[in-house]
Short mmCIF file of C-alpha atoms and ligand atoms in Angstrom, two decimals:
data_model
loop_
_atom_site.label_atom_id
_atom_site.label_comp_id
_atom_site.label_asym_id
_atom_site.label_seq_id
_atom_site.Cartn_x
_atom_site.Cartn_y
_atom_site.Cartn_z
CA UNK A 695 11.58 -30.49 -133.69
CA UNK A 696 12.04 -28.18 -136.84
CA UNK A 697 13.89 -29.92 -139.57
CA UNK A 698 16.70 -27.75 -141.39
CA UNK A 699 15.90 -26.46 -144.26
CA UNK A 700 17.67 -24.24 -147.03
CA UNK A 701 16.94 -20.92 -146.59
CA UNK A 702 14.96 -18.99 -148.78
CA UNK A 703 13.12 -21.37 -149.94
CA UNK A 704 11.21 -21.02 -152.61
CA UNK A 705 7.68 -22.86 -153.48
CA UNK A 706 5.63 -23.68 -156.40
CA UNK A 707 1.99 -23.89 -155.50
CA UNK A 708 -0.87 -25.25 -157.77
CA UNK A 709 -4.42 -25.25 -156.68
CA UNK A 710 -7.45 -27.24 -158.34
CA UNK A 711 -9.61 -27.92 -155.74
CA UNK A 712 -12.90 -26.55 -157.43
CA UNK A 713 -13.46 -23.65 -159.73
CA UNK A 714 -10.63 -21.71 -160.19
CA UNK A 715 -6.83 -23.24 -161.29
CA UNK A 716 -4.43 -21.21 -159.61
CA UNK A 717 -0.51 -21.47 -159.33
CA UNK A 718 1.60 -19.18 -157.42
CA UNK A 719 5.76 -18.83 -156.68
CA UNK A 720 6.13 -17.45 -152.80
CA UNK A 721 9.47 -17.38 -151.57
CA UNK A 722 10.34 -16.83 -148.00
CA UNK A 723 13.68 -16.12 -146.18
CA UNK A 724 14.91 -16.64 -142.06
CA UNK A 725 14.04 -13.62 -140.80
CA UNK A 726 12.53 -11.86 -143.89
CA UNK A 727 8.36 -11.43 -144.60
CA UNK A 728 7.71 -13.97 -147.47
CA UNK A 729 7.11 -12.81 -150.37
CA UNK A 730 4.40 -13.60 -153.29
CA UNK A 731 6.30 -13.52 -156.48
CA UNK A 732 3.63 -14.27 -159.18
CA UNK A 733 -0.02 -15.46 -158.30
CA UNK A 734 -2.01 -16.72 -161.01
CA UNK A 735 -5.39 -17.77 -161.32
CA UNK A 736 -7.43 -18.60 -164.31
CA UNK A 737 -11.32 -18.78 -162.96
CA UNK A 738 -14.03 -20.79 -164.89
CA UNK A 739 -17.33 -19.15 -163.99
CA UNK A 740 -18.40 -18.67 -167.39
CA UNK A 741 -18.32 -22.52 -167.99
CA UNK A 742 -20.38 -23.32 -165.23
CA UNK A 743 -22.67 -20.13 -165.61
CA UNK A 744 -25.69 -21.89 -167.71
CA UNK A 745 -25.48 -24.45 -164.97
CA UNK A 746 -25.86 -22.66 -161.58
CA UNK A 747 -23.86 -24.37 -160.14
CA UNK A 748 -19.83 -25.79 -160.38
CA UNK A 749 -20.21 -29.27 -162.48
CA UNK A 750 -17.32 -31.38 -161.45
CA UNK A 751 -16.82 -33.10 -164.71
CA UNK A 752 -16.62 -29.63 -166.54
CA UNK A 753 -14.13 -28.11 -163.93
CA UNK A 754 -11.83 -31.33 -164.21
CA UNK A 755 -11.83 -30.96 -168.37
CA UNK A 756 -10.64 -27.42 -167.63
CA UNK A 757 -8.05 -28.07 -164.78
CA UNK A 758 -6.15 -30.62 -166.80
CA UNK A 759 -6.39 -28.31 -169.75
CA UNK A 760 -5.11 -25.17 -167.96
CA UNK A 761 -2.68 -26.14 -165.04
CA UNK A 762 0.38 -26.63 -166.97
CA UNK A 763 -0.13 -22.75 -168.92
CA UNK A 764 -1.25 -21.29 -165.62
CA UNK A 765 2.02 -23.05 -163.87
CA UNK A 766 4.14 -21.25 -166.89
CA UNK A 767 2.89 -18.56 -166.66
CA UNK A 768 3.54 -18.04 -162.54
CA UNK A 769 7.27 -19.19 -162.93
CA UNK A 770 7.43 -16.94 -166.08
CA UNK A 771 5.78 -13.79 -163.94
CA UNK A 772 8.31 -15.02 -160.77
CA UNK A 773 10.93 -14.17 -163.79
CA UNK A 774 11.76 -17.90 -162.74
CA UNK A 775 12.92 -21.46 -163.91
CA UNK A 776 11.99 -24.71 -162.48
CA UNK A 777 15.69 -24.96 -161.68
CA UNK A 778 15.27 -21.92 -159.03
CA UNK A 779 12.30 -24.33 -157.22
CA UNK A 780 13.37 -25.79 -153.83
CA UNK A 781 9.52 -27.78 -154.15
CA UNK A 782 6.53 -28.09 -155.75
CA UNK A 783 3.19 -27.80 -153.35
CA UNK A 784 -0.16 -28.90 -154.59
CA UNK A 785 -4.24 -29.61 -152.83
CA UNK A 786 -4.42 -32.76 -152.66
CA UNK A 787 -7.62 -32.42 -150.93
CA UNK A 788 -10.58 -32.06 -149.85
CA UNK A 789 -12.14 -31.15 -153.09
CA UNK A 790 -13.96 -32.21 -156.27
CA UNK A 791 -11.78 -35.22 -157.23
CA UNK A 792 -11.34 -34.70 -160.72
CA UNK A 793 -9.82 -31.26 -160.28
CA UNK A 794 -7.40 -32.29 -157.47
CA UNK A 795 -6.45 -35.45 -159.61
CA UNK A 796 -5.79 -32.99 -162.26
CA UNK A 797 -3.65 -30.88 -159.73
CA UNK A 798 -2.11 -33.73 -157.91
CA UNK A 799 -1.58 -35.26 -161.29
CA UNK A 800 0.76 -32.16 -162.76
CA UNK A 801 2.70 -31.61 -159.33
CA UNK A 802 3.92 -35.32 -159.90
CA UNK A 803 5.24 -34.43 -163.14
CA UNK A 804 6.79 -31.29 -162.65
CA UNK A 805 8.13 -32.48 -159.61
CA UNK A 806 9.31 -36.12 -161.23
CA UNK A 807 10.84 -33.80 -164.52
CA UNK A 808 12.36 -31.71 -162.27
CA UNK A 809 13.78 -33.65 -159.47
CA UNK A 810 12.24 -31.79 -156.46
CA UNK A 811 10.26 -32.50 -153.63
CA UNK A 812 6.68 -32.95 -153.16
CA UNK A 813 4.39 -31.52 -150.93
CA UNK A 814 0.62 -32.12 -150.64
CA UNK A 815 -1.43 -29.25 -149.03
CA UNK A 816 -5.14 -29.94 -147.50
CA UNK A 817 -6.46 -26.67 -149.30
CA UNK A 818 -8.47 -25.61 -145.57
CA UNK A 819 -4.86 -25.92 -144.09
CA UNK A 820 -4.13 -23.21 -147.03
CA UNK A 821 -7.05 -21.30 -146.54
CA UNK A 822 -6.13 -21.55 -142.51
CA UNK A 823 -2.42 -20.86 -142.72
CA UNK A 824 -3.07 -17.18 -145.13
CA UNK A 825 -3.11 -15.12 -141.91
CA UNK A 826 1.40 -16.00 -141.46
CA UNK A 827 1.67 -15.03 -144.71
CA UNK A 828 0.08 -12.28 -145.11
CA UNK A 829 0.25 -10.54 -141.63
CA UNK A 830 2.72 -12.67 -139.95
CA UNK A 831 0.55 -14.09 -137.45
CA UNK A 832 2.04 -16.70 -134.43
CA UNK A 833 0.51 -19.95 -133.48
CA UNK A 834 -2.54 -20.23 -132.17
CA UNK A 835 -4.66 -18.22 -133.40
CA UNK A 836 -8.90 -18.68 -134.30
CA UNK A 837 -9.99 -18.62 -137.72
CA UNK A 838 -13.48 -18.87 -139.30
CA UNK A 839 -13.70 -19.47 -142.89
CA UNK A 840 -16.31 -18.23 -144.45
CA UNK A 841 -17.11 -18.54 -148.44
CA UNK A 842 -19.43 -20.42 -151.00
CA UNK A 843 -17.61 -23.60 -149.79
CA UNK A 844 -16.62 -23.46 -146.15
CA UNK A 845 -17.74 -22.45 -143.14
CA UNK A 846 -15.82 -23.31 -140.04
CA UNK A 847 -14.27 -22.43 -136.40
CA UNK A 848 -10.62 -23.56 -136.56
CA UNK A 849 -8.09 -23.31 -133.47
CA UNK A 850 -4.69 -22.60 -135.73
CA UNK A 851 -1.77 -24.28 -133.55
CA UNK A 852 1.02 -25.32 -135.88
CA UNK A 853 1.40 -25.48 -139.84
CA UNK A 854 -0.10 -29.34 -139.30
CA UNK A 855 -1.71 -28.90 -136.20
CA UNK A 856 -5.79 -27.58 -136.32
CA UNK A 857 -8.49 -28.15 -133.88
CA UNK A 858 -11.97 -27.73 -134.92
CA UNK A 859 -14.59 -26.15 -132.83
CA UNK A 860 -17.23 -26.13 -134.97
CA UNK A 861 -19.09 -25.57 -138.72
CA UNK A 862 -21.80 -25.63 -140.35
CA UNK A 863 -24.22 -28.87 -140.44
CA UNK A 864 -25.70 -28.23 -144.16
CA UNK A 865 -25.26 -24.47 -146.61
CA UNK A 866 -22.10 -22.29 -146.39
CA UNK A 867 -23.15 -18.73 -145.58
CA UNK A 868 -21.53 -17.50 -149.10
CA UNK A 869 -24.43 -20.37 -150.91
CA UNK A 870 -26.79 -19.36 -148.72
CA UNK A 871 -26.37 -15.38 -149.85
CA UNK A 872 -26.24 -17.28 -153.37
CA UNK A 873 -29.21 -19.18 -153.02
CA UNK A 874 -31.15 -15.52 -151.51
CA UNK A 875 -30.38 -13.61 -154.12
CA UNK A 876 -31.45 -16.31 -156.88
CA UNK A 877 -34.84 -16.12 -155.21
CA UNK A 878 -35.16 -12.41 -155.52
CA UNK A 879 -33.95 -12.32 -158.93
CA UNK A 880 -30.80 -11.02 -158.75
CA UNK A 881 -27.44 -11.60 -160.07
CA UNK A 882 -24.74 -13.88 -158.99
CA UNK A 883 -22.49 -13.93 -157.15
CA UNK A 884 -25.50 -13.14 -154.77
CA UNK A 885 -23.17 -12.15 -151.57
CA UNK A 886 -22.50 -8.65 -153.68
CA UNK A 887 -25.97 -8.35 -154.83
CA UNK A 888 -27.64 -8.92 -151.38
CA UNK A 889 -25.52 -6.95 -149.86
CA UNK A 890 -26.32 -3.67 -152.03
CA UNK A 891 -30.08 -4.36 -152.15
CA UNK A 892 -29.37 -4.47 -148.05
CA UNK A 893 -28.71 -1.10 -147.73
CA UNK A 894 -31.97 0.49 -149.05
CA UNK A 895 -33.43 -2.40 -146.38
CA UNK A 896 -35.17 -2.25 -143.14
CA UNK A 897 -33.26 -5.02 -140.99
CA UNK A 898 -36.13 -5.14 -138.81
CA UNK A 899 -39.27 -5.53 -141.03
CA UNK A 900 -39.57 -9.42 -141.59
CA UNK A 901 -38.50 -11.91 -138.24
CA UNK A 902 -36.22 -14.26 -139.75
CA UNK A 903 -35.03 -16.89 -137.48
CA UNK A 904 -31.62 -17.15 -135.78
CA UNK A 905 -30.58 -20.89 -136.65
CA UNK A 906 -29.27 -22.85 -133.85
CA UNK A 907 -28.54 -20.14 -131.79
CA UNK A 908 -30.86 -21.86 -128.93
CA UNK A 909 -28.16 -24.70 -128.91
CA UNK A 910 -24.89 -24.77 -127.15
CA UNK A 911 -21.84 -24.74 -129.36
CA UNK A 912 -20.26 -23.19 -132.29
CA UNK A 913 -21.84 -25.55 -134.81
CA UNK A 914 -24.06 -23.39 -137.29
CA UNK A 915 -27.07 -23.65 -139.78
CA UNK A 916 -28.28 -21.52 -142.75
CA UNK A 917 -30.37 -23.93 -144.84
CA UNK A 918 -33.41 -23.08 -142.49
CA UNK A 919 -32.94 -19.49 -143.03
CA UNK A 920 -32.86 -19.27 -147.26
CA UNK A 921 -35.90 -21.71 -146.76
CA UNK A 922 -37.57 -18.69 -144.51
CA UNK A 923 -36.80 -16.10 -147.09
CA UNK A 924 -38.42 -18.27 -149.88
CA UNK A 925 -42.04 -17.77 -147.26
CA UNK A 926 -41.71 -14.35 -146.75
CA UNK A 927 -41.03 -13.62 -150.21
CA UNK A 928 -44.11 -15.56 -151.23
CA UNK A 929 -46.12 -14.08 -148.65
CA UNK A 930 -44.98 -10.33 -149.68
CA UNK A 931 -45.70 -11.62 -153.71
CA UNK A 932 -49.20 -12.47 -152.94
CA UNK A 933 -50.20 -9.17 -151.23
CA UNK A 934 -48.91 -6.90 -153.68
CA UNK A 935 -48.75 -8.90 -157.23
CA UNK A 936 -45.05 -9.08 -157.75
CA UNK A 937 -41.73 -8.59 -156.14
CA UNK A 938 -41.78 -5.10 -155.21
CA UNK A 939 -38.29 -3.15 -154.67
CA UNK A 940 -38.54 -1.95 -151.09
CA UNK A 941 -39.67 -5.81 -150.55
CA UNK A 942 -36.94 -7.37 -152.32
CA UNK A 943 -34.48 -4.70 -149.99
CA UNK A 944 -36.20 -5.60 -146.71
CA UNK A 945 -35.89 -9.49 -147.35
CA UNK A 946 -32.07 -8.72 -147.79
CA UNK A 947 -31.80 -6.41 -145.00
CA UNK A 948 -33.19 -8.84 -143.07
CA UNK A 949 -31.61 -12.29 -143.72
CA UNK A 950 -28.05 -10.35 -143.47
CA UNK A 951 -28.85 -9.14 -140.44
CA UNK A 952 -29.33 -12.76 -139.21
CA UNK A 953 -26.24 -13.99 -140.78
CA UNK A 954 -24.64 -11.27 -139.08
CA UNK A 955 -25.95 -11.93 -135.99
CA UNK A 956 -25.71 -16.05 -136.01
CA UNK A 957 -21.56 -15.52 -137.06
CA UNK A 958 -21.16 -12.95 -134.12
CA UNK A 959 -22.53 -14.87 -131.53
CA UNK A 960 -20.75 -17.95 -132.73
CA UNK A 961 -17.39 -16.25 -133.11
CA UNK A 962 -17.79 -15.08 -129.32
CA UNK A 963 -18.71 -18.70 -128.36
CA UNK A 964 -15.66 -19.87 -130.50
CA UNK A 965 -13.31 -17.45 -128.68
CA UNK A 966 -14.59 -18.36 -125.47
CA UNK A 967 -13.86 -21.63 -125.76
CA UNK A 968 -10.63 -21.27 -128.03
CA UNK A 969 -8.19 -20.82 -125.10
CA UNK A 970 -5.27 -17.84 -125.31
CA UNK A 971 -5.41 -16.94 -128.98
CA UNK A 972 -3.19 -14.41 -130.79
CA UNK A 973 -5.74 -12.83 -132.94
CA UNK A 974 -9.18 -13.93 -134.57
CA UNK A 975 -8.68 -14.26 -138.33
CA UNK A 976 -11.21 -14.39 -140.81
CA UNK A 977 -11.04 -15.82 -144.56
CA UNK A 978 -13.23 -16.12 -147.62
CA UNK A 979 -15.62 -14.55 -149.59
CA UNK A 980 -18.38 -13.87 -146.98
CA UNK A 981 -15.52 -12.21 -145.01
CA UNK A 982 -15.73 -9.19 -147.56
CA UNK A 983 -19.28 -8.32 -146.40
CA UNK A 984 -19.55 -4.79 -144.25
CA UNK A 985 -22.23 -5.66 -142.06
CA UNK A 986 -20.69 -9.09 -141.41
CA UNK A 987 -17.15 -7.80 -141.07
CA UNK A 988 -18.53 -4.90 -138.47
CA UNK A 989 -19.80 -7.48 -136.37
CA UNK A 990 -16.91 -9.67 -135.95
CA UNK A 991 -14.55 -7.11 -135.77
CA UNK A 992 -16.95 -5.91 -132.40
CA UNK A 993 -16.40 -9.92 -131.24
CA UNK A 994 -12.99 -9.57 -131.34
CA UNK A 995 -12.61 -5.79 -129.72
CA UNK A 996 -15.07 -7.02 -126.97
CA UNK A 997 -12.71 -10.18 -126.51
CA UNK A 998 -9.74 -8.36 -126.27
CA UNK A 999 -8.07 -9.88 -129.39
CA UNK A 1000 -6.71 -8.54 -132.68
CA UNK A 1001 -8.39 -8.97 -135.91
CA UNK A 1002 -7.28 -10.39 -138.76
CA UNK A 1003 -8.75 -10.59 -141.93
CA UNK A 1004 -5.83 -11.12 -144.96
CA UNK A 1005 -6.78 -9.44 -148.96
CA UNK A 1006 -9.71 -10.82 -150.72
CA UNK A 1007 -7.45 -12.35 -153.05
CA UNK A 1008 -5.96 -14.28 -150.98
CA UNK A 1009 -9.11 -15.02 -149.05
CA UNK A 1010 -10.72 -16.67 -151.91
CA UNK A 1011 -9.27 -19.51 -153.76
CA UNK A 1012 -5.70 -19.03 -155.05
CA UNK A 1013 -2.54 -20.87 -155.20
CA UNK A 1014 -0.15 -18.71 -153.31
CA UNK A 1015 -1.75 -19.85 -150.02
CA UNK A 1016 -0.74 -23.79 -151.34
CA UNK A 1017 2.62 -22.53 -152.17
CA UNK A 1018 3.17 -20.84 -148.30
CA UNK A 1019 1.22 -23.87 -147.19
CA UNK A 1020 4.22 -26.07 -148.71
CA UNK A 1021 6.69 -23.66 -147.11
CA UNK A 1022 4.80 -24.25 -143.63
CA UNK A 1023 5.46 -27.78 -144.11
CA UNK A 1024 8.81 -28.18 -145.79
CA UNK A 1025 9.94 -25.95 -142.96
CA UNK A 1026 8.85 -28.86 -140.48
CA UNK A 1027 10.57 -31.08 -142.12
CA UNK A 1028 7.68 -32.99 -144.45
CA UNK A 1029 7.82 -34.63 -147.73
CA UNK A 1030 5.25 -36.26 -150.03
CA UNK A 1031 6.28 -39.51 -152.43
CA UNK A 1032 4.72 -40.16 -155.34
CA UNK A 1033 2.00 -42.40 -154.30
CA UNK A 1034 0.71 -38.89 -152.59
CA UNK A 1035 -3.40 -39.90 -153.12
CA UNK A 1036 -5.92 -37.13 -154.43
CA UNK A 1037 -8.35 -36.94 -151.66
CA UNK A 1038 -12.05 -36.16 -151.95
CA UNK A 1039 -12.53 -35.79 -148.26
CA UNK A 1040 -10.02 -34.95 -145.77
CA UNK A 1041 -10.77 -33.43 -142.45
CA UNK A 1042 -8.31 -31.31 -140.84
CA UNK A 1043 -9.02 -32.12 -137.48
CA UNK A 1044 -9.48 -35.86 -137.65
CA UNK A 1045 -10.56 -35.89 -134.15
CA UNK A 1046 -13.16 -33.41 -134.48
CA UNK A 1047 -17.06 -34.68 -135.75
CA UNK A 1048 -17.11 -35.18 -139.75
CA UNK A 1049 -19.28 -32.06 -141.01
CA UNK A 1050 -23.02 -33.12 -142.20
CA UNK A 1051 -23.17 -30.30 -144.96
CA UNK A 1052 -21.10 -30.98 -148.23
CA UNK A 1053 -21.92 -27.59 -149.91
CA UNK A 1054 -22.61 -26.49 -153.35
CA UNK A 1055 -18.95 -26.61 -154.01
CA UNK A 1056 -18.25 -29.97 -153.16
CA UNK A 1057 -17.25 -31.94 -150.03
CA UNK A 1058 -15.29 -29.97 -148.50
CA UNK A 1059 -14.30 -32.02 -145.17
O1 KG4 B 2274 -14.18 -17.50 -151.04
P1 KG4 B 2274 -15.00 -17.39 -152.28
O2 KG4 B 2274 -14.59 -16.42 -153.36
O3 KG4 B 2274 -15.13 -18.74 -153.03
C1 KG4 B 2274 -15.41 -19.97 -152.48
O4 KG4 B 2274 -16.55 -20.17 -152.07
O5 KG4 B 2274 -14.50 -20.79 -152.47
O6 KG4 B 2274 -16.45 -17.01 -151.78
C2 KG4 B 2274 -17.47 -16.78 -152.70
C3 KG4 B 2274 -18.72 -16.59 -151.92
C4 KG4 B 2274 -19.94 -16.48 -152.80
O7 KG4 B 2274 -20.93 -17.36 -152.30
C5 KG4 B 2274 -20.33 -15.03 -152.70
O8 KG4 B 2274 -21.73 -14.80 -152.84
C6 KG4 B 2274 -19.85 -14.69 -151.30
O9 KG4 B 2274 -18.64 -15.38 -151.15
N1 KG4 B 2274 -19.63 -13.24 -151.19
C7 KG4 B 2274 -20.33 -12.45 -150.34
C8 KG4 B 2274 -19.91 -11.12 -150.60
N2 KG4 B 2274 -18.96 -11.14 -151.59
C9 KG4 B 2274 -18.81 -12.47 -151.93
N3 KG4 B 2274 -21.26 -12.75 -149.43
C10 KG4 B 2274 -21.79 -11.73 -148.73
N4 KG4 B 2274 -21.46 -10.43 -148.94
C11 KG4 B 2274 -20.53 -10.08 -149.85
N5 KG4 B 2274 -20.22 -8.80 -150.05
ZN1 ZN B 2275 -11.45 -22.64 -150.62
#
């Protein structure tokens, strides 16, 4: 049963999970599209550049150090007070644990100073949840996440209610296109890169393997694939004394067109098995490649269903998606105390299998 709530309500939303701090003010309103009234989010790329990689002690120094400015400066863009706040909303999880100590950390405190509720968000119920917010989808609907960090088939039922139908067992298709384009030599992010050196490509020229394609399910793999790109690269390097360009553009071609292919057929076998769905929905960086996006848009047009995917923005990490999130649940009646824990793992479908693959990002499940 749906607790009452005040209506509009309106949400503060912070968001530390892993590289970027974010906090966002959405307010939403019976009968009224909510609304995103600030959206904030301070990234911290160039601190982890040298690196290649997010270092969680680094990105916890720079959460603690930024989320109370970045939370000013959202109420201060929402032209609001702390007094206007019907809750704060924060990840509490799954993440790197210093940055959602940070986060969990400064909801306490704003909410303790401030007398109002709080709400802990899994930041993949976020990520899942985007779709109501931005295009008002109903319940259920399928969702694949796709970034740098996630990669998973999710069966959207209620604002706390997920089933999982499958993910991947080791690299997120956004690392792997990061880990590709670091063995060609060119810049990160590598999704972008890739995907430009791609279209001077011939999809066809080197036979890259389809990972786990031969096995039932909607589980997926892309470690295997980088690691075939690494031999053909090698192989192309010793015939002709380098890296040349039409090379470099036919190795891209080529593994895209596999990732392509592997998230199609796995988004039909997800739908197949998802039951009566109300769209397919997709989220995250990966989401904002053309060949990819092509191909799951056919899925979905084959299946019948509408497709969803919301504004990069708010695909990627932010803190307006914590903030509706926190809506999502206040609306159902939920409330956090103050012994809410910071969780490093935290699965949203607890009776689905735990995921093998952590991911350069962190444990994300
Ligand atoms: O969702 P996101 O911004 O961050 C998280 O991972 O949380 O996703 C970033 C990932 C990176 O790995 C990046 O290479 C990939 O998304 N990406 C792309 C494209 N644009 C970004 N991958 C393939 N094609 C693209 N056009
Ligand atoms: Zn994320």
């Amino acid at each position: 049963m749906q607790a009452a709530s005040p209506t509009p309500l309106t949400v503060l939303g912070l968001e530390s999970s892993c590289d970027d701090t974010g906090a966002a003010v959405v307010r939403w309103a019976e009968g009224a599209p909510p609304a995103i009234l600030s959206n904030v989010v301070a990234g911290q790329a160039d601190l982890h550049a040298a690196f290649g990689g997010v270092v969680p002690e680094i990105a916890a120094r720079a959460h603690a150090e930024k989320l109370d400015l970045v939370a000013e400066r959202a109420l201060f863009e929402a032209g609001l007070g702390l007094s206007d706040l019907d809750a704060v909303a924060v990840t509490a999880g799954p993440g790197l644990i210093g940055g959602v100590m940070a986060g969990v950390m400064c909801a306490k405190g704003i909410a303790l100073g401030a007398g109002l509720p709080l709400i802990g968000v899994n930041h993949l119920a976020g990520h899942a949840l985007t779709p109501r917010l931005t295009d008002g989808l109903t319940f259920p609907y399928l969702m694949l996440l796709v970034s740098g960090g996630h990669c998973q088939f999710l069966v959207v039922e209620g604002a706390e209610s997920f089933r999982r139908l499958g993910g991947t067992i080791d690299d997120a298709p956004g690392e792997a296109f990061d880990k590709v384009a670091r063995l060609l030599g060119l810049p990160q992010p590598g999704g972008p890169a890739v995907e430009r050196a791609a279209a001077q490509g011939d999809p066809a020229r080197f036979a890259f393997p389809r990972p786990l394609l031969d096995r039932p399910g909607c589980d997926l793999s892309f470690s295997g694939l980088k690691t075939a790109v690494l031999r053909a690269r090698d192989t192309a390097m010793a015939g002709a004394g380098g890296l040349r360009r039409q090379d470099r553009a036919d190795l891209c071609a080529g593994f895209q067109s596999a990732v392509a292919e592997v998230l199609a057929e796995k988004s039909r076998r997800a739908l197949a098995v998802a039951g009566d769905v109300a769209a397919f929905a997709v989220a995250g960086g990966v989401a904002a490649n053309g060949e990819i996006r092509t191909a799951l848009m056919q899925v979905a047009d084959e299946a019948g269903v509408p497709f969803t995917a919301p504004p990069l923005a708010l695909c990627t990490d932010n803190a307006a998606m914590i903030a509706w999130a926190g809506i999502e649940r206040l609306r159902l009646g939920a409330r956090d105390g103050f012994d809410l824990p910071a969780r490093p793992r935290w699965p949203l479908d607890s009776g689905a299998a735990p995921l093998v693959g952590g991911g350069r990002k962190g444990a994300k499940a």
